[in-house]
Every structure is written in C-alpha cells, then in structure tokens.
C-alpha cells in the first residue's frame, strides 16, 4: 500500500491500531501484572496495519504530503 499521508494521520492510525491491538491481546490473554502485555507492541503494529488496509480497501483517502 503505497500511501503518503501527513504526520497527523500517521499518529491517528497508530493510536487507533494500538487501541485495537491492545483490546485483542486483552480479550484472548490477560497479562500477569495486569498492566503490560508482552505481545502488545506486535499487536499494536498489526492493528495499525489492519486499520490502514481497511481504509485502503474502503477507498478512504487521507490528506497527502506533497513531494
């Protein structure tokens, strides 16, 4: 997915992906210390990729950076 978007939309996608990834990890496996899940970083990244993929398939266009 070749997209160039502003830093604002990059941050928004990252936050949404992090929330989505964190929710998925907490649904299937609760962390031992009840605060941090070791797979959280991986699932946060996968969540952001999933959000980007869904936006791409739904043809949602973000403001682009002019190169």
mmCIF file of N, CA, C and O in Angstrom:
data_model
loop_
_atom_site.group_PDB
_atom_site.id
_atom_site.type_symbol
_atom_site.label_atom_id
_atom_site.label_comp_id
_atom_site.label_asym_id
_atom_site.label_seq_id
_atom_site.Cartn_x
_atom_site.Cartn_y
_atom_site.Cartn_z
ATOM 1 N N UNK A 1 0.857 -1.167 0.000
ATOM 2 C CA UNK A 1 0.000 0.000 0.000
ATOM 3 C C UNK A 1 0.900 1.225 0.000
ATOM 4 O O UNK A 1 1.514 1.545 1.004
ATOM 5 N N UNK A 2 0.972 1.850 -1.120
ATOM 6 C CA UNK A 2 1.846 2.997 -1.277
ATOM 7 C C UNK A 2 1.050 4.270 -1.006
ATOM 8 O O UNK A 2 0.326 4.760 -1.866
ATOM 9 N N UNK A 3 1.144 4.763 0.217
ATOM 10 C CA UNK A 3 0.426 5.986 0.576
ATOM 11 C C UNK A 3 1.379 6.951 1.257
ATOM 12 O O UNK A 3 2.265 6.547 2.002
ATOM 13 N N UNK A 4 1.205 8.213 0.980
ATOM 14 C CA UNK A 4 1.926 9.282 1.667
ATOM 15 C C UNK A 4 0.878 10.120 2.376
ATOM 16 O O UNK A 4 0.011 10.703 1.746
ATOM 17 N N UNK A 5 0.943 10.146 3.693
ATOM 18 C CA UNK A 5 -0.033 10.915 4.448
ATOM 19 C C UNK A 5 0.689 11.811 5.441
ATOM 20 O O UNK A 5 1.865 11.624 5.711
ATOM 21 N N UNK A 6 -0.037 12.768 5.965
ATOM 22 C CA UNK A 6 0.560 13.725 6.898
ATOM 23 C C UNK A 6 0.879 13.038 8.223
ATOM 24 O O UNK A 6 0.380 11.952 8.533
ATOM 25 N N UNK A 7 1.720 13.685 9.014
ATOM 26 C CA UNK A 7 2.122 13.133 10.307
ATOM 27 C C UNK A 7 0.917 12.998 11.241
ATOM 28 O O UNK A 7 0.850 12.063 12.043
ATOM 29 N N UNK A 8 -0.039 13.903 11.127
ATOM 30 C CA UNK A 8 -1.245 13.820 11.952
ATOM 31 C C UNK A 8 -1.981 12.509 11.719
ATOM 32 O O UNK A 8 -2.347 11.812 12.668
ATOM 33 N N UNK A 9 -2.198 12.149 10.447
ATOM 34 C CA UNK A 9 -2.926 10.919 10.148
ATOM 35 C C UNK A 9 -2.102 9.686 10.483
ATOM 36 O O UNK A 9 -2.648 8.642 10.828
ATOM 37 N N UNK A 10 -0.787 9.792 10.407
ATOM 38 C CA UNK A 10 0.073 8.688 10.830
ATOM 39 C C UNK A 10 -0.098 8.430 12.322
ATOM 40 O O UNK A 10 -0.209 7.281 12.759
ATOM 41 N N UNK A 11 -0.133 9.496 13.106
ATOM 42 C CA UNK A 11 -0.323 9.364 14.557
ATOM 43 C C UNK A 11 -1.708 8.811 14.868
ATOM 44 O O UNK A 11 -1.865 7.926 15.720
ATOM 45 N N UNK A 12 -2.735 9.310 14.179
ATOM 46 C CA UNK A 12 -4.104 8.831 14.403
ATOM 47 C C UNK A 12 -4.200 7.331 14.108
ATOM 48 O O UNK A 12 -4.774 6.572 14.899
ATOM 49 N N UNK A 13 -3.629 6.893 12.982
ATOM 50 C CA UNK A 13 -3.651 5.462 12.656
ATOM 51 C C UNK A 13 -2.902 4.642 13.691
ATOM 52 O O UNK A 13 -3.328 3.542 14.057
ATOM 53 N N UNK A 14 -1.777 5.161 14.175
ATOM 54 C CA UNK A 14 -1.011 4.453 15.199
ATOM 55 C C UNK A 14 -1.777 4.292 16.499
ATOM 56 O O UNK A 14 -1.764 3.227 17.120
ATOM 57 N N UNK A 15 -2.463 5.346 16.910
ATOM 58 C CA UNK A 15 -3.242 5.287 18.158
ATOM 59 C C UNK A 15 -4.418 4.323 18.010
ATOM 60 O O UNK A 15 -4.669 3.492 18.895
ATOM 61 N N UNK A 16 -5.128 4.414 16.887
ATOM 62 C CA UNK A 16 -6.255 3.509 16.664
ATOM 63 C C UNK A 16 -5.767 2.061 16.601
ATOM 64 O O UNK A 16 -6.371 1.165 17.194
ATOM 65 N N UNK A 17 -4.665 1.827 15.905
ATOM 66 C CA UNK A 17 -4.107 0.483 15.828
ATOM 67 C C UNK A 17 -3.649 -0.033 17.176
ATOM 68 O O UNK A 17 -3.813 -1.204 17.506
ATOM 69 N N UNK A 18 -3.074 0.844 17.977
ATOM 70 C CA UNK A 18 -2.636 0.449 19.317
ATOM 71 C C UNK A 18 -3.812 0.070 20.205
ATOM 72 O O UNK A 18 -3.759 -0.920 20.936
ATOM 73 N N UNK A 19 -4.868 0.842 20.143
ATOM 74 C CA UNK A 19 -6.071 0.515 20.928
ATOM 75 C C UNK A 19 -6.665 -0.801 20.458
ATOM 76 O O UNK A 19 -7.029 -1.658 21.270
ATOM 77 N N UNK A 20 -6.752 -0.974 19.152
ATOM 78 C CA UNK A 20 -7.293 -2.213 18.588
ATOM 79 C C UNK A 20 -6.426 -3.418 18.968
ATOM 80 O O UNK A 20 -6.934 -4.450 19.412
ATOM 81 N N UNK A 21 -5.111 -3.273 18.804
ATOM 82 C CA UNK A 21 -4.205 -4.369 19.154
ATOM 83 C C UNK A 21 -4.234 -4.692 20.642
ATOM 84 O O UNK A 21 -4.209 -5.856 21.042
ATOM 85 N N UNK A 22 -4.282 -3.655 21.479
ATOM 86 C CA UNK A 22 -4.359 -3.876 22.924
ATOM 87 C C UNK A 22 -5.643 -4.563 23.331
ATOM 88 O O UNK A 22 -5.655 -5.431 24.208
ATOM 89 N N UNK A 23 -6.739 -4.185 22.692
ATOM 90 C CA UNK A 23 -8.023 -4.824 23.004
ATOM 91 C C UNK A 23 -7.999 -6.301 22.624
ATOM 92 O O UNK A 23 -8.506 -7.146 23.367
ATOM 93 N N UNK A 24 -7.402 -6.608 21.487
ATOM 94 C CA UNK A 24 -7.331 -8.014 21.051
ATOM 95 C C UNK A 24 -6.482 -8.836 22.005
ATOM 96 O O UNK A 24 -6.858 -9.944 22.384
ATOM 97 N N UNK A 25 -5.333 -8.301 22.430
ATOM 98 C CA UNK A 25 -4.485 -9.069 23.352
ATOM 99 C C UNK A 25 -5.151 -9.256 24.710
ATOM 100 O O UNK A 25 -4.984 -10.295 25.340
ATOM 101 N N UNK A 26 -5.911 -8.273 25.168
ATOM 102 C CA UNK A 26 -6.582 -8.409 26.463
ATOM 103 C C UNK A 26 -7.795 -9.335 26.391
ATOM 104 O O UNK A 26 -8.183 -9.919 27.403
ATOM 105 N N UNK A 27 -8.400 -9.467 25.219
ATOM 106 C CA UNK A 27 -9.531 -10.382 25.084
ATOM 107 C C UNK A 27 -9.073 -11.828 25.214
ATOM 108 O O UNK A 27 -9.681 -12.633 25.913
ATOM 109 N N UNK A 28 -7.955 -12.152 24.544
ATOM 110 C CA UNK A 28 -7.520 -13.547 24.491
ATOM 111 C C UNK A 28 -6.603 -13.954 25.641
ATOM 112 O O UNK A 28 -6.594 -15.109 26.030
ATOM 113 N N UNK A 29 -5.844 -13.019 26.177
ATOM 114 C CA UNK A 29 -4.899 -13.388 27.226
ATOM 115 C C UNK A 29 -4.628 -12.182 28.115
ATOM 116 O O UNK A 29 -4.108 -11.173 27.647
ATOM 117 N N UNK A 30 -4.953 -12.305 29.383
ATOM 118 C CA UNK A 30 -4.691 -11.217 30.320
ATOM 119 C C UNK A 30 -3.221 -11.257 30.743
ATOM 120 O O UNK A 30 -2.672 -12.328 30.992
ATOM 121 N N UNK A 31 -2.568 -10.094 30.858
ATOM 122 C CA UNK A 31 -1.166 -10.079 31.305
ATOM 123 C C UNK A 31 -1.046 -10.442 32.781
ATOM 124 O O UNK A 31 -1.986 -10.242 33.552
ATOM 125 N N UNK A 32 0.120 -10.959 33.158
ATOM 126 C CA UNK A 32 0.333 -11.399 34.541
ATOM 127 C C UNK A 32 0.312 -10.222 35.513
ATOM 128 O O UNK A 32 -0.206 -10.333 36.614
ATOM 129 N N UNK A 33 0.882 -9.076 35.125
ATOM 130 C CA UNK A 33 0.926 -7.938 36.047
ATOM 131 C C UNK A 33 -0.241 -6.976 35.855
ATOM 132 O O UNK A 33 -0.255 -5.900 36.434
ATOM 133 N N UNK A 34 -1.214 -7.337 34.998
ATOM 134 C CA UNK A 34 -2.448 -6.577 34.765
ATOM 135 C C UNK A 34 -2.242 -5.194 34.140
ATOM 136 O O UNK A 34 -3.157 -4.407 34.086
ATOM 137 N N UNK A 35 -1.018 -4.873 33.670
ATOM 138 C CA UNK A 35 -0.814 -3.572 33.043
ATOM 139 C C UNK A 35 -0.226 -3.685 31.649
ATOM 140 O O UNK A 35 -0.653 -3.015 30.735
ATOM 141 N N UNK A 36 0.784 -4.501 31.491
ATOM 142 C CA UNK A 36 1.523 -4.562 30.233
ATOM 143 C C UNK A 36 1.485 -5.970 29.674
ATOM 144 O O UNK A 36 1.775 -6.932 30.370
ATOM 145 N N UNK A 37 1.126 -6.080 28.421
ATOM 146 C CA UNK A 37 1.115 -7.377 27.757
ATOM 147 C C UNK A 37 2.342 -7.457 26.851
ATOM 148 O O UNK A 37 2.576 -6.555 26.055
ATOM 149 N N UNK A 38 3.151 -8.501 26.964
ATOM 150 C CA UNK A 38 4.374 -8.596 26.163
ATOM 151 C C UNK A 38 4.127 -8.550 24.658
ATOM 152 O O UNK A 38 4.953 -8.049 23.907
ATOM 153 N N UNK A 39 2.995 -9.037 24.191
ATOM 154 C CA UNK A 39 2.701 -9.026 22.758
ATOM 155 C C UNK A 39 2.038 -7.727 22.319
ATOM 156 O O UNK A 39 1.651 -7.596 21.169
ATOM 157 N N UNK A 40 1.944 -6.763 23.223
ATOM 158 C CA UNK A 40 1.260 -5.519 22.906
ATOM 159 C C UNK A 40 1.889 -4.744 21.767
ATOM 160 O O UNK A 40 1.186 -4.190 20.924
ATOM 161 N N UNK A 41 3.215 -4.696 21.713
ATOM 162 C CA UNK A 41 3.899 -3.963 20.648
ATOM 163 C C UNK A 41 3.633 -4.609 19.289
ATOM 164 O O UNK A 41 3.350 -3.911 18.304
ATOM 165 N N UNK A 42 3.676 -5.914 19.249
ATOM 166 C CA UNK A 42 3.434 -6.630 17.989
ATOM 167 C C UNK A 42 2.007 -6.423 17.528
ATOM 168 O O UNK A 42 1.747 -6.089 16.373
ATOM 169 N N UNK A 43 1.059 -6.590 18.430
ATOM 170 C CA UNK A 43 -0.345 -6.447 18.059
ATOM 171 C C UNK A 43 -0.722 -4.988 17.790
ATOM 172 O O UNK A 43 -1.621 -4.723 17.001
ATOM 173 N N UNK A 44 -0.040 -4.039 18.409
ATOM 174 C CA UNK A 44 -0.284 -2.631 18.098
ATOM 175 C C UNK A 44 0.145 -2.335 16.663
ATOM 176 O O UNK A 44 -0.556 -1.632 15.932
ATOM 177 N N UNK A 45 1.279 -2.869 16.269
ATOM 178 C CA UNK A 45 1.748 -2.691 14.892
ATOM 179 C C UNK A 45 0.801 -3.372 13.913
ATOM 180 O O UNK A 45 0.422 -2.787 12.887
ATOM 181 N N UNK A 46 0.414 -4.600 14.214
ATOM 182 C CA UNK A 46 -0.523 -5.315 13.343
ATOM 183 C C UNK A 46 -1.880 -4.618 13.290
ATOM 184 O O UNK A 46 -2.524 -4.588 12.238
ATOM 185 N N UNK A 47 -2.303 -4.045 14.394
ATOM 186 C CA UNK A 47 -3.564 -3.304 14.413
ATOM 187 C C UNK A 47 -3.507 -2.077 13.522
ATOM 188 O O UNK A 47 -4.466 -1.777 12.797
ATOM 189 N N UNK A 48 -2.384 -1.350 13.542
ATOM 190 C CA UNK A 48 -2.243 -0.178 12.675
ATOM 191 C C UNK A 48 -2.218 -0.579 11.206
ATOM 192 O O UNK A 48 -2.814 0.088 10.356
ATOM 193 N N UNK A 49 -1.555 -1.697 10.899
ATOM 194 C CA UNK A 49 -1.534 -2.194 9.520
ATOM 195 C C UNK A 49 -2.938 -2.594 9.095
ATOM 196 O O UNK A 49 -3.359 -2.316 7.970
ATOM 197 N N UNK A 50 -3.684 -3.233 9.987
ATOM 198 C CA UNK A 50 -5.054 -3.631 9.677
ATOM 199 C C UNK A 50 -5.947 -2.415 9.421
ATOM 200 O O UNK A 50 -6.730 -2.405 8.471
ATOM 201 N N UNK A 51 -5.812 -1.374 10.237
ATOM 202 C CA UNK A 51 -6.594 -0.153 10.040
ATOM 203 C C UNK A 51 -6.239 0.487 8.703
ATOM 204 O O UNK A 51 -7.119 0.915 7.953
ATOM 205 N N UNK A 52 -4.957 0.529 8.360
ATOM 206 C CA UNK A 52 -4.532 1.084 7.083
ATOM 207 C C UNK A 52 -5.077 0.271 5.919
ATOM 208 O O UNK A 52 -5.546 0.814 4.922
ATOM 209 N N UNK A 53 -5.060 -1.059 6.044
ATOM 210 C CA UNK A 53 -5.575 -1.938 4.999
ATOM 211 C C UNK A 53 -7.080 -1.736 4.799
ATOM 212 O O UNK A 53 -7.566 -1.667 3.673
ATOM 213 N N UNK A 54 -7.816 -1.620 5.903
ATOM 214 C CA UNK A 54 -9.261 -1.406 5.815
ATOM 215 C C UNK A 54 -9.561 -0.062 5.149
ATOM 216 O O UNK A 54 -10.442 0.031 4.290
ATOM 217 N N UNK A 55 -8.826 0.970 5.516
ATOM 218 C CA UNK A 55 -9.021 2.277 4.877
ATOM 219 C C UNK A 55 -8.691 2.214 3.398
ATOM 220 O O UNK A 55 -9.355 2.845 2.572
ATOM 221 N N UNK A 56 -7.672 1.451 3.039
ATOM 222 C CA UNK A 56 -7.288 1.297 1.634
ATOM 223 C C UNK A 56 -8.386 0.579 0.848
ATOM 224 O O UNK A 56 -8.757 0.996 -0.242
ATOM 225 N N UNK A 57 -8.931 -0.492 1.405
ATOM 226 C CA UNK A 57 -9.979 -1.254 0.726
ATOM 227 C C UNK A 57 -11.289 -0.469 0.625
ATOM 228 O O UNK A 57 -12.031 -0.630 -0.327
ATOM 229 N N UNK A 58 -11.578 0.368 1.618
ATOM 230 C CA UNK A 58 -12.786 1.188 1.583
ATOM 231 C C UNK A 58 -12.577 2.474 0.797
ATOM 232 O O UNK A 58 -13.477 3.304 0.726
ATOM 233 N N UNK A 59 -11.377 2.643 0.252
ATOM 234 C CA UNK A 59 -11.016 3.818 -0.557
ATOM 235 C C UNK A 59 -11.198 5.119 0.210
ATOM 236 O O UNK A 59 -11.705 6.112 -0.315
ATOM 237 N N UNK A 60 -10.778 5.105 1.479
ATOM 238 C CA UNK A 60 -10.769 6.314 2.295
ATOM 239 C C UNK A 60 -9.452 7.015 2.016
ATOM 240 O O UNK A 60 -8.383 6.451 2.220
ATOM 241 N N UNK A 61 -9.518 8.252 1.566
ATOM 242 C CA UNK A 61 -8.310 8.992 1.209
ATOM 243 C C UNK A 61 -7.944 9.971 2.319
ATOM 244 O O UNK A 61 -8.785 10.697 2.828
ATOM 245 N N UNK A 62 -6.660 9.973 2.661
ATOM 246 C CA UNK A 62 -6.132 10.887 3.663
ATOM 247 C C UNK A 62 -5.461 12.058 2.949
ATOM 248 O O UNK A 62 -5.013 11.914 1.815
ATOM 249 N N UNK A 63 -5.356 13.214 3.612
ATOM 250 C CA UNK A 63 -4.597 14.311 3.020
ATOM 251 C C UNK A 63 -3.156 13.853 2.783
ATOM 252 O O UNK A 63 -2.532 13.286 3.665
ATOM 253 N N UNK A 64 -2.646 14.106 1.580
ATOM 254 C CA UNK A 64 -1.320 13.615 1.235
ATOM 255 C C UNK A 64 -0.269 14.692 1.384
ATOM 256 O O UNK A 64 -0.550 15.879 1.297
ATOM 257 N N UNK A 65 0.941 14.226 1.591
ATOM 258 C CA UNK A 65 2.098 15.105 1.654
ATOM 259 C C UNK A 65 2.529 15.397 0.242
ATOM 260 O O UNK A 65 2.650 14.493 -0.583
ATOM 261 N N UNK A 66 2.744 16.647 -0.072
ATOM 262 C CA UNK A 66 3.205 16.981 -1.431
ATOM 263 C C UNK A 66 4.720 16.788 -1.480
ATOM 264 O O UNK A 66 5.454 17.309 -0.653
ATOM 265 N N UNK A 67 5.152 15.989 -2.436
ATOM 266 C CA UNK A 67 6.584 15.679 -2.548
ATOM 267 C C UNK A 67 7.247 16.510 -3.597
ATOM 268 O O UNK A 67 6.859 16.873 -4.580
#
